[in-house]
Short mmCIF file of N, CA and C in Angstrom, two decimals:
data_model
loop_
_atom_site.label_atom_id
_atom_site.label_comp_id
_atom_site.label_asym_id
_atom_site.label_seq_id
_atom_site.Cartn_x
_atom_site.Cartn_y
_atom_site.Cartn_z
N MET A 15 109.84 1.16 63.92
CA MET A 15 109.32 -0.30 64.48
C MET A 15 110.73 -0.66 64.72
N THR A 16 111.08 -0.98 66.04
CA THR A 16 112.49 -1.52 66.73
C THR A 16 112.48 -2.90 66.14
N TRP A 17 113.59 -3.45 66.38
CA TRP A 17 113.93 -4.79 66.15
C TRP A 17 113.08 -5.77 67.12
N ARG A 18 113.01 -5.78 68.28
CA ARG A 18 112.21 -6.23 69.13
C ARG A 18 110.79 -6.47 68.77
N GLU A 19 110.02 -5.30 68.01
CA GLU A 19 108.86 -5.63 67.70
C GLU A 19 108.55 -5.94 66.32
N ARG A 20 109.46 -6.20 65.28
CA ARG A 20 109.61 -6.98 64.18
C ARG A 20 110.08 -8.61 64.65
N LEU A 21 110.76 -8.86 65.59
CA LEU A 21 110.90 -10.10 66.02
C LEU A 21 109.72 -10.79 66.60
N TYR A 22 109.07 -9.84 67.21
CA TYR A 22 107.97 -10.34 67.53
C TYR A 22 106.58 -10.58 66.61
N LEU A 23 106.56 -9.73 65.56
CA LEU A 23 105.86 -9.90 64.45
C LEU A 23 106.26 -11.00 63.54
N THR A 24 107.47 -11.13 63.49
CA THR A 24 107.89 -12.45 63.02
C THR A 24 107.62 -13.85 63.46
N LEU A 25 107.85 -14.02 64.86
CA LEU A 25 107.20 -15.03 65.50
C LEU A 25 105.72 -15.17 65.59
N ALA A 26 105.19 -14.20 65.38
CA ALA A 26 103.49 -14.27 65.27
C ALA A 26 103.14 -14.67 63.90
N ILE A 27 104.12 -14.53 62.82
CA ILE A 27 103.67 -14.69 61.64
C ILE A 27 104.00 -16.12 61.78
N SER A 28 105.13 -16.68 61.94
CA SER A 28 105.33 -17.93 61.94
C SER A 28 104.62 -19.10 62.76
N ALA A 29 104.10 -18.42 63.90
CA ALA A 29 102.86 -19.31 64.67
C ALA A 29 101.75 -19.37 64.19
N SER A 30 101.33 -18.43 63.52
CA SER A 30 100.10 -18.25 62.72
C SER A 30 100.10 -19.14 61.32
N VAL A 31 101.15 -19.34 60.59
CA VAL A 31 101.21 -19.92 59.44
C VAL A 31 101.16 -21.55 59.77
N ALA A 32 101.64 -21.98 60.80
CA ALA A 32 101.86 -23.50 60.93
C ALA A 32 100.47 -23.95 61.06
N PRO A 33 99.29 -23.59 61.61
CA PRO A 33 98.01 -24.15 61.36
C PRO A 33 97.58 -23.97 60.21
N LEU A 34 97.89 -23.00 59.22
CA LEU A 34 97.18 -22.56 57.78
C LEU A 34 97.81 -23.62 57.15
N ALA A 35 99.23 -24.03 57.45
CA ALA A 35 100.01 -25.16 56.74
C ALA A 35 99.31 -26.50 56.77
N LEU A 36 98.77 -26.84 57.91
CA LEU A 36 98.47 -27.99 58.32
C LEU A 36 96.98 -28.42 57.70
N ILE A 37 96.38 -27.14 57.68
CA ILE A 37 94.82 -27.32 57.27
C ILE A 37 95.13 -27.35 55.72
N VAL A 38 95.82 -26.81 55.24
CA VAL A 38 95.95 -27.05 53.75
C VAL A 38 96.51 -28.28 53.49
N TYR A 39 97.58 -28.61 54.09
CA TYR A 39 97.91 -30.10 53.83
C TYR A 39 96.86 -31.17 54.30
N LEU A 40 95.73 -30.99 55.24
CA LEU A 40 94.73 -32.11 55.40
C LEU A 40 93.71 -31.90 54.40
N LEU A 41 93.69 -30.53 53.66
CA LEU A 41 92.51 -30.40 52.50
C LEU A 41 93.15 -31.30 51.35
N VAL A 42 94.45 -30.96 50.95
CA VAL A 42 95.01 -31.43 49.59
C VAL A 42 95.17 -33.28 50.20
N GLN A 43 95.40 -33.86 51.42
CA GLN A 43 95.41 -35.23 51.25
C GLN A 43 94.05 -35.45 51.90
N ARG A 44 92.96 -35.05 51.62
CA ARG A 44 91.75 -35.50 52.46
C ARG A 44 91.21 -36.99 51.82
N LYS A 45 91.51 -37.33 50.15
CA LYS A 45 91.37 -38.60 50.10
C LYS A 45 92.08 -39.64 50.85
N ARG A 46 93.17 -39.40 51.18
CA ARG A 46 93.80 -40.47 51.99
C ARG A 46 93.83 -40.55 53.66
N HIS A 47 93.37 -39.22 54.32
CA HIS A 47 93.03 -39.27 55.71
C HIS A 47 91.69 -39.23 55.81
N LEU A 48 90.78 -38.83 55.22
CA LEU A 48 89.49 -38.69 55.73
C LEU A 48 88.62 -39.65 55.10
N LEU A 49 88.47 -40.85 56.16
CA LEU A 49 87.97 -41.76 55.95
C LEU A 49 86.40 -42.18 56.28
N VAL A 50 85.88 -41.22 55.91
CA VAL A 50 84.14 -41.06 56.12
C VAL A 50 83.37 -40.89 54.88
N THR A 51 82.05 -41.20 54.93
CA THR A 51 81.51 -41.33 53.98
C THR A 51 79.96 -40.46 54.39
N GLY A 52 79.26 -40.12 53.29
CA GLY A 52 77.90 -39.69 53.06
C GLY A 52 78.16 -38.18 53.98
N GLY A 53 77.03 -37.97 54.84
CA GLY A 53 76.94 -37.22 55.68
C GLY A 53 77.98 -36.63 56.63
N ARG A 54 78.58 -37.41 57.22
CA ARG A 54 79.77 -37.14 57.84
C ARG A 54 80.93 -36.39 57.07
N TYR A 55 81.20 -37.26 55.67
CA TYR A 55 82.03 -36.45 54.81
C TYR A 55 81.95 -35.11 54.71
N ARG A 56 80.51 -34.83 54.24
CA ARG A 56 80.40 -33.20 53.75
C ARG A 56 80.49 -32.37 55.11
N ALA A 57 79.95 -32.77 56.47
CA ALA A 57 80.25 -32.28 57.63
C ALA A 57 81.83 -31.99 57.62
N ALA A 58 82.67 -32.63 57.34
CA ALA A 58 84.00 -32.79 57.89
C ALA A 58 84.56 -31.91 56.89
N MET A 59 84.28 -31.89 55.49
CA MET A 59 84.51 -30.80 54.51
C MET A 59 84.14 -29.83 54.80
N THR A 60 83.22 -29.27 55.05
CA THR A 60 82.78 -27.99 55.64
C THR A 60 83.64 -27.42 56.68
N GLY A 61 83.86 -28.62 57.58
CA GLY A 61 84.90 -27.93 58.76
C GLY A 61 86.15 -27.52 58.44
N LEU A 62 86.79 -28.24 57.47
CA LEU A 62 87.90 -27.89 56.74
C LEU A 62 88.02 -26.70 56.19
N VAL A 63 86.91 -26.39 55.31
CA VAL A 63 87.00 -25.27 54.49
C VAL A 63 86.86 -24.06 55.58
N LEU A 64 85.93 -24.27 56.24
CA LEU A 64 85.86 -23.06 57.54
C LEU A 64 86.99 -23.01 58.42
N ALA A 65 87.54 -24.13 58.42
CA ALA A 65 89.10 -23.85 59.19
C ALA A 65 90.31 -23.25 58.25
N LEU A 66 89.94 -23.58 57.04
CA LEU A 66 90.84 -22.77 55.93
C LEU A 66 90.26 -21.20 56.31
N ILE A 67 89.33 -20.87 56.08
CA ILE A 67 88.82 -19.49 56.06
C ILE A 67 89.34 -18.87 57.55
N ALA A 68 89.39 -19.41 58.82
CA ALA A 68 89.73 -18.89 59.87
C ALA A 68 91.04 -18.90 60.29
N ALA A 69 91.93 -19.78 59.32
CA ALA A 69 93.38 -19.61 59.28
C ALA A 69 93.90 -18.66 58.62
N LEU A 70 93.26 -18.11 57.58
CA LEU A 70 93.69 -17.16 56.73
C LEU A 70 94.06 -15.70 57.16
N PRO A 71 93.19 -15.11 57.97
CA PRO A 71 93.34 -13.70 58.34
C PRO A 71 94.40 -13.14 59.29
N SER A 72 94.91 -14.37 60.01
CA SER A 72 95.89 -14.03 61.02
C SER A 72 97.48 -13.87 60.50
N PRO A 73 97.82 -14.49 59.66
CA PRO A 73 98.79 -14.51 58.92
C PRO A 73 99.17 -13.35 58.02
N LEU A 74 97.88 -13.03 57.40
CA LEU A 74 97.76 -11.84 56.59
C LEU A 74 97.96 -10.38 57.30
N PHE A 75 97.15 -10.56 58.40
CA PHE A 75 97.29 -9.46 59.04
C PHE A 75 98.55 -9.09 59.81
N TYR A 76 99.31 -10.27 60.42
CA TYR A 76 100.81 -9.99 60.82
C TYR A 76 101.47 -9.53 59.87
N PHE A 77 101.41 -10.16 58.70
CA PHE A 77 102.23 -9.58 57.57
C PHE A 77 102.12 -8.38 57.11
N ASP A 78 100.93 -7.92 56.72
CA ASP A 78 100.31 -6.49 56.47
C ASP A 78 101.41 -5.43 57.62
N LEU A 79 101.49 -6.11 59.03
CA LEU A 79 101.77 -5.10 60.03
C LEU A 79 103.41 -4.63 59.83
N GLU A 80 104.07 -5.51 59.05
CA GLU A 80 105.42 -5.40 58.67
C GLU A 80 105.71 -4.81 57.28
N LEU A 81 104.60 -4.16 56.63
CA LEU A 81 104.84 -3.54 55.27
C LEU A 81 104.91 -2.09 55.53
N PRO A 82 105.42 -1.23 54.52
CA PRO A 82 105.68 -0.02 54.62
C PRO A 82 104.38 0.59 54.95
N ILE A 83 104.17 1.86 55.32
CA ILE A 83 103.21 2.41 56.05
C ILE A 83 102.10 2.66 54.94
N PRO A 84 102.62 3.48 53.82
CA PRO A 84 101.53 3.62 52.82
C PRO A 84 100.60 2.46 52.38
N VAL A 85 101.45 1.31 52.16
CA VAL A 85 100.65 -0.25 51.82
C VAL A 85 100.08 -0.59 53.03
N LYS A 86 100.36 -0.36 54.19
CA LYS A 86 99.99 -0.72 55.29
C LYS A 86 98.39 0.05 55.73
N ALA A 87 98.61 1.30 55.55
CA ALA A 87 97.37 2.06 55.50
C ALA A 87 96.23 1.77 54.55
N ALA A 88 96.47 1.18 53.29
CA ALA A 88 95.46 0.52 52.55
C ALA A 88 94.98 -0.58 53.00
N TRP A 89 95.52 -1.54 53.35
CA TRP A 89 95.04 -2.96 53.32
C TRP A 89 94.77 -3.45 54.95
N LEU A 90 95.34 -2.59 56.03
CA LEU A 90 95.23 -2.83 57.40
C LEU A 90 93.39 -2.78 57.42
N PRO A 91 92.74 -1.86 57.37
CA PRO A 91 91.21 -1.83 57.70
C PRO A 91 90.44 -2.92 57.13
N VAL A 92 91.02 -3.38 56.01
CA VAL A 92 90.32 -4.37 55.38
C VAL A 92 90.51 -5.84 55.77
N LEU A 93 91.65 -6.05 56.31
CA LEU A 93 92.16 -7.11 56.93
C LEU A 93 91.76 -7.33 58.56
N ALA A 94 91.62 -6.15 59.26
CA ALA A 94 91.15 -5.89 60.39
C ALA A 94 89.72 -6.61 60.36
N GLY A 95 89.03 -6.11 59.36
CA GLY A 95 87.29 -6.45 59.45
C GLY A 95 87.43 -7.58 59.02
N GLY A 96 88.44 -8.66 58.55
CA GLY A 96 88.20 -10.04 58.28
C GLY A 96 88.57 -10.85 59.51
N LEU A 97 89.17 -10.28 60.39
CA LEU A 97 89.62 -11.09 61.85
C LEU A 97 88.03 -11.57 62.39
N PRO A 98 87.21 -10.77 62.65
CA PRO A 98 86.08 -11.40 63.39
C PRO A 98 85.16 -12.58 62.44
N ILE A 99 85.16 -12.23 61.32
CA ILE A 99 84.66 -13.52 60.26
C ILE A 99 85.41 -14.58 60.50
N GLY A 100 86.66 -14.62 60.74
CA GLY A 100 87.74 -15.70 60.85
C GLY A 100 87.60 -16.35 62.25
N LEU A 101 87.23 -15.44 63.11
CA LEU A 101 86.65 -16.05 64.45
C LEU A 101 85.64 -16.86 64.51
N VAL A 102 84.43 -16.21 63.93
CA VAL A 102 83.29 -16.88 63.77
C VAL A 102 83.37 -18.21 62.88
N CYS A 103 84.23 -18.19 62.05
CA CYS A 103 84.22 -19.57 60.85
C CYS A 103 85.10 -20.57 61.64
N GLY A 104 86.04 -20.10 62.63
CA GLY A 104 86.76 -21.05 63.24
C GLY A 104 85.87 -21.91 64.47
N LEU A 105 85.02 -20.99 65.12
CA LEU A 105 84.34 -21.44 66.26
C LEU A 105 83.04 -22.51 65.35
N MET A 106 82.56 -22.14 64.51
CA MET A 106 81.77 -23.14 63.46
C MET A 106 82.48 -24.25 63.24
N ALA A 107 83.64 -24.29 62.92
CA ALA A 107 84.42 -25.39 62.16
C ALA A 107 84.60 -26.48 63.30
N ILE A 108 85.21 -25.94 64.64
CA ILE A 108 85.54 -26.90 65.49
C ILE A 108 84.51 -28.06 65.89
N PRO A 109 83.09 -27.82 66.14
CA PRO A 109 82.08 -29.10 65.97
C PRO A 109 82.05 -29.77 64.83
N LEU A 110 82.37 -29.04 63.54
CA LEU A 110 81.79 -29.86 62.50
C LEU A 110 83.26 -30.66 62.13
N LEU A 111 84.43 -30.42 62.66
CA LEU A 111 85.69 -31.42 62.55
C LEU A 111 85.53 -32.31 63.29
N ALA A 112 84.21 -32.54 64.37
CA ALA A 112 84.48 -33.81 65.19
C ALA A 112 83.62 -34.93 64.27
N PHE A 113 83.10 -34.71 63.12
CA PHE A 113 82.51 -35.57 62.33
C PHE A 113 83.73 -36.44 61.48
N ALA A 114 85.07 -35.93 61.27
CA ALA A 114 85.94 -36.79 60.62
C ALA A 114 86.41 -37.66 61.73
N ARG A 115 87.51 -38.48 61.26
CA ARG A 115 87.96 -39.45 61.67
C ARG A 115 89.56 -39.47 62.16
N GLY A 116 90.10 -39.66 62.86
CA GLY A 116 91.58 -39.97 63.26
C GLY A 116 92.51 -38.57 63.26
N ARG A 117 93.31 -38.70 62.13
CA ARG A 117 94.18 -37.77 62.00
C ARG A 117 93.57 -36.47 61.54
N VAL A 118 92.51 -36.40 60.67
CA VAL A 118 91.89 -35.29 60.32
C VAL A 118 91.17 -34.36 61.36
N ARG A 119 90.39 -35.30 62.15
CA ARG A 119 89.89 -34.80 63.39
C ARG A 119 90.61 -34.09 64.30
N TRP A 120 91.60 -34.75 65.22
CA TRP A 120 92.23 -34.19 65.99
C TRP A 120 93.54 -33.30 65.54
N MET A 121 94.29 -33.30 64.56
CA MET A 121 94.91 -32.21 63.92
C MET A 121 93.95 -30.90 63.68
N GLY A 122 92.96 -31.36 62.96
CA GLY A 122 92.13 -30.13 62.61
C GLY A 122 91.68 -29.39 63.53
N ILE A 123 91.16 -29.88 64.47
CA ILE A 123 90.58 -29.40 65.67
C ILE A 123 91.57 -28.81 66.49
N ALA A 124 92.81 -29.34 66.78
CA ALA A 124 93.90 -28.62 67.04
C ALA A 124 94.30 -27.42 66.55
N SER A 125 94.40 -27.54 65.33
CA SER A 125 94.92 -26.36 64.65
C SER A 125 94.00 -25.18 64.31
N THR A 126 92.82 -25.65 64.59
CA THR A 126 91.64 -24.59 64.31
C THR A 126 91.66 -24.23 65.66
N VAL A 127 91.66 -24.70 66.91
CA VAL A 127 91.70 -24.11 68.22
C VAL A 127 93.03 -23.01 68.36
N LEU A 128 93.84 -23.25 67.75
CA LEU A 128 95.09 -22.35 67.93
C LEU A 128 94.77 -21.15 66.77
N CYS A 129 94.10 -21.37 65.81
CA CYS A 129 93.61 -20.26 65.03
C CYS A 129 92.56 -19.25 65.68
N VAL A 130 92.00 -19.92 66.44
CA VAL A 130 90.52 -19.27 66.83
C VAL A 130 91.36 -18.51 68.24
N THR A 131 92.54 -18.91 68.86
CA THR A 131 93.27 -18.32 70.11
C THR A 131 93.94 -17.00 69.37
N LEU A 132 94.65 -17.55 68.33
CA LEU A 132 95.14 -16.26 67.68
C LEU A 132 94.57 -15.26 67.35
N LEU A 133 93.22 -15.47 66.77
CA LEU A 133 92.22 -14.46 66.10
C LEU A 133 91.99 -13.92 67.53
N TYR A 134 91.78 -14.51 68.54
CA TYR A 134 90.76 -13.75 69.83
C TYR A 134 91.88 -12.94 70.41
N LEU A 135 93.29 -13.46 70.39
CA LEU A 135 94.00 -12.50 71.01
C LEU A 135 94.67 -11.33 70.14
N THR A 136 94.42 -11.34 69.13
CA THR A 136 94.78 -10.46 68.16
C THR A 136 93.70 -9.11 68.18
N LEU A 137 92.35 -9.78 68.31
CA LEU A 137 91.05 -8.86 68.38
C LEU A 137 91.07 -8.20 69.69
N LEU A 138 91.67 -9.00 70.96
CA LEU A 138 91.68 -8.15 71.96
C LEU A 138 92.53 -7.22 72.14
N GLY A 139 93.70 -7.36 71.46
CA GLY A 139 94.99 -6.35 71.37
C GLY A 139 94.46 -5.24 70.59
N LEU A 140 93.65 -5.45 69.33
CA LEU A 140 92.91 -3.98 68.77
C LEU A 140 91.93 -3.45 69.29
N SER A 141 91.26 -4.18 70.49
CA SER A 141 90.14 -3.39 71.05
C SER A 141 90.70 -2.46 72.15
N ASP A 142 92.13 -2.14 72.47
CA ASP A 142 92.30 -1.00 73.13
C ASP A 142 92.37 0.06 72.53
#
C-alpha cells in the first residue's frame, strides 16, 4: 500500500469518526439536550441508537483496511457484512430523529446523513 492510499484511508477514517463522536456525545448528553417527553422521547432515543449502529461500521471497516494482511483477512468479511446493516439502520434513524428537538434533531440528522453517505459510497466501491 502506497503512502497516498494510506493518506486517503486516514482521511476516510477521520471523516467517519466525526459523526460517530457527535452521536455518542448526543447520547451521553441526552438529559440536557433531548427536551421531549413520552412517545417522542422514545422515538428520538430509538433514532439515536440506530444512528449509533449506523455510525459504527464505516470507521471500523476503514481502520481494518490499514491492518496487516493476516488480521485483515480475518475481519474484513465480517465488517463488510455489517455495512448494509448500518445503511438500513441509518435510513431508519433519519425519520426517527425528526421527533427530537433543537440540537439533537439537526445535528443527529446531519451526522446520520453523513454516515449513510459514507456507507453508500463504501458499498458502491465494494460492488465492483
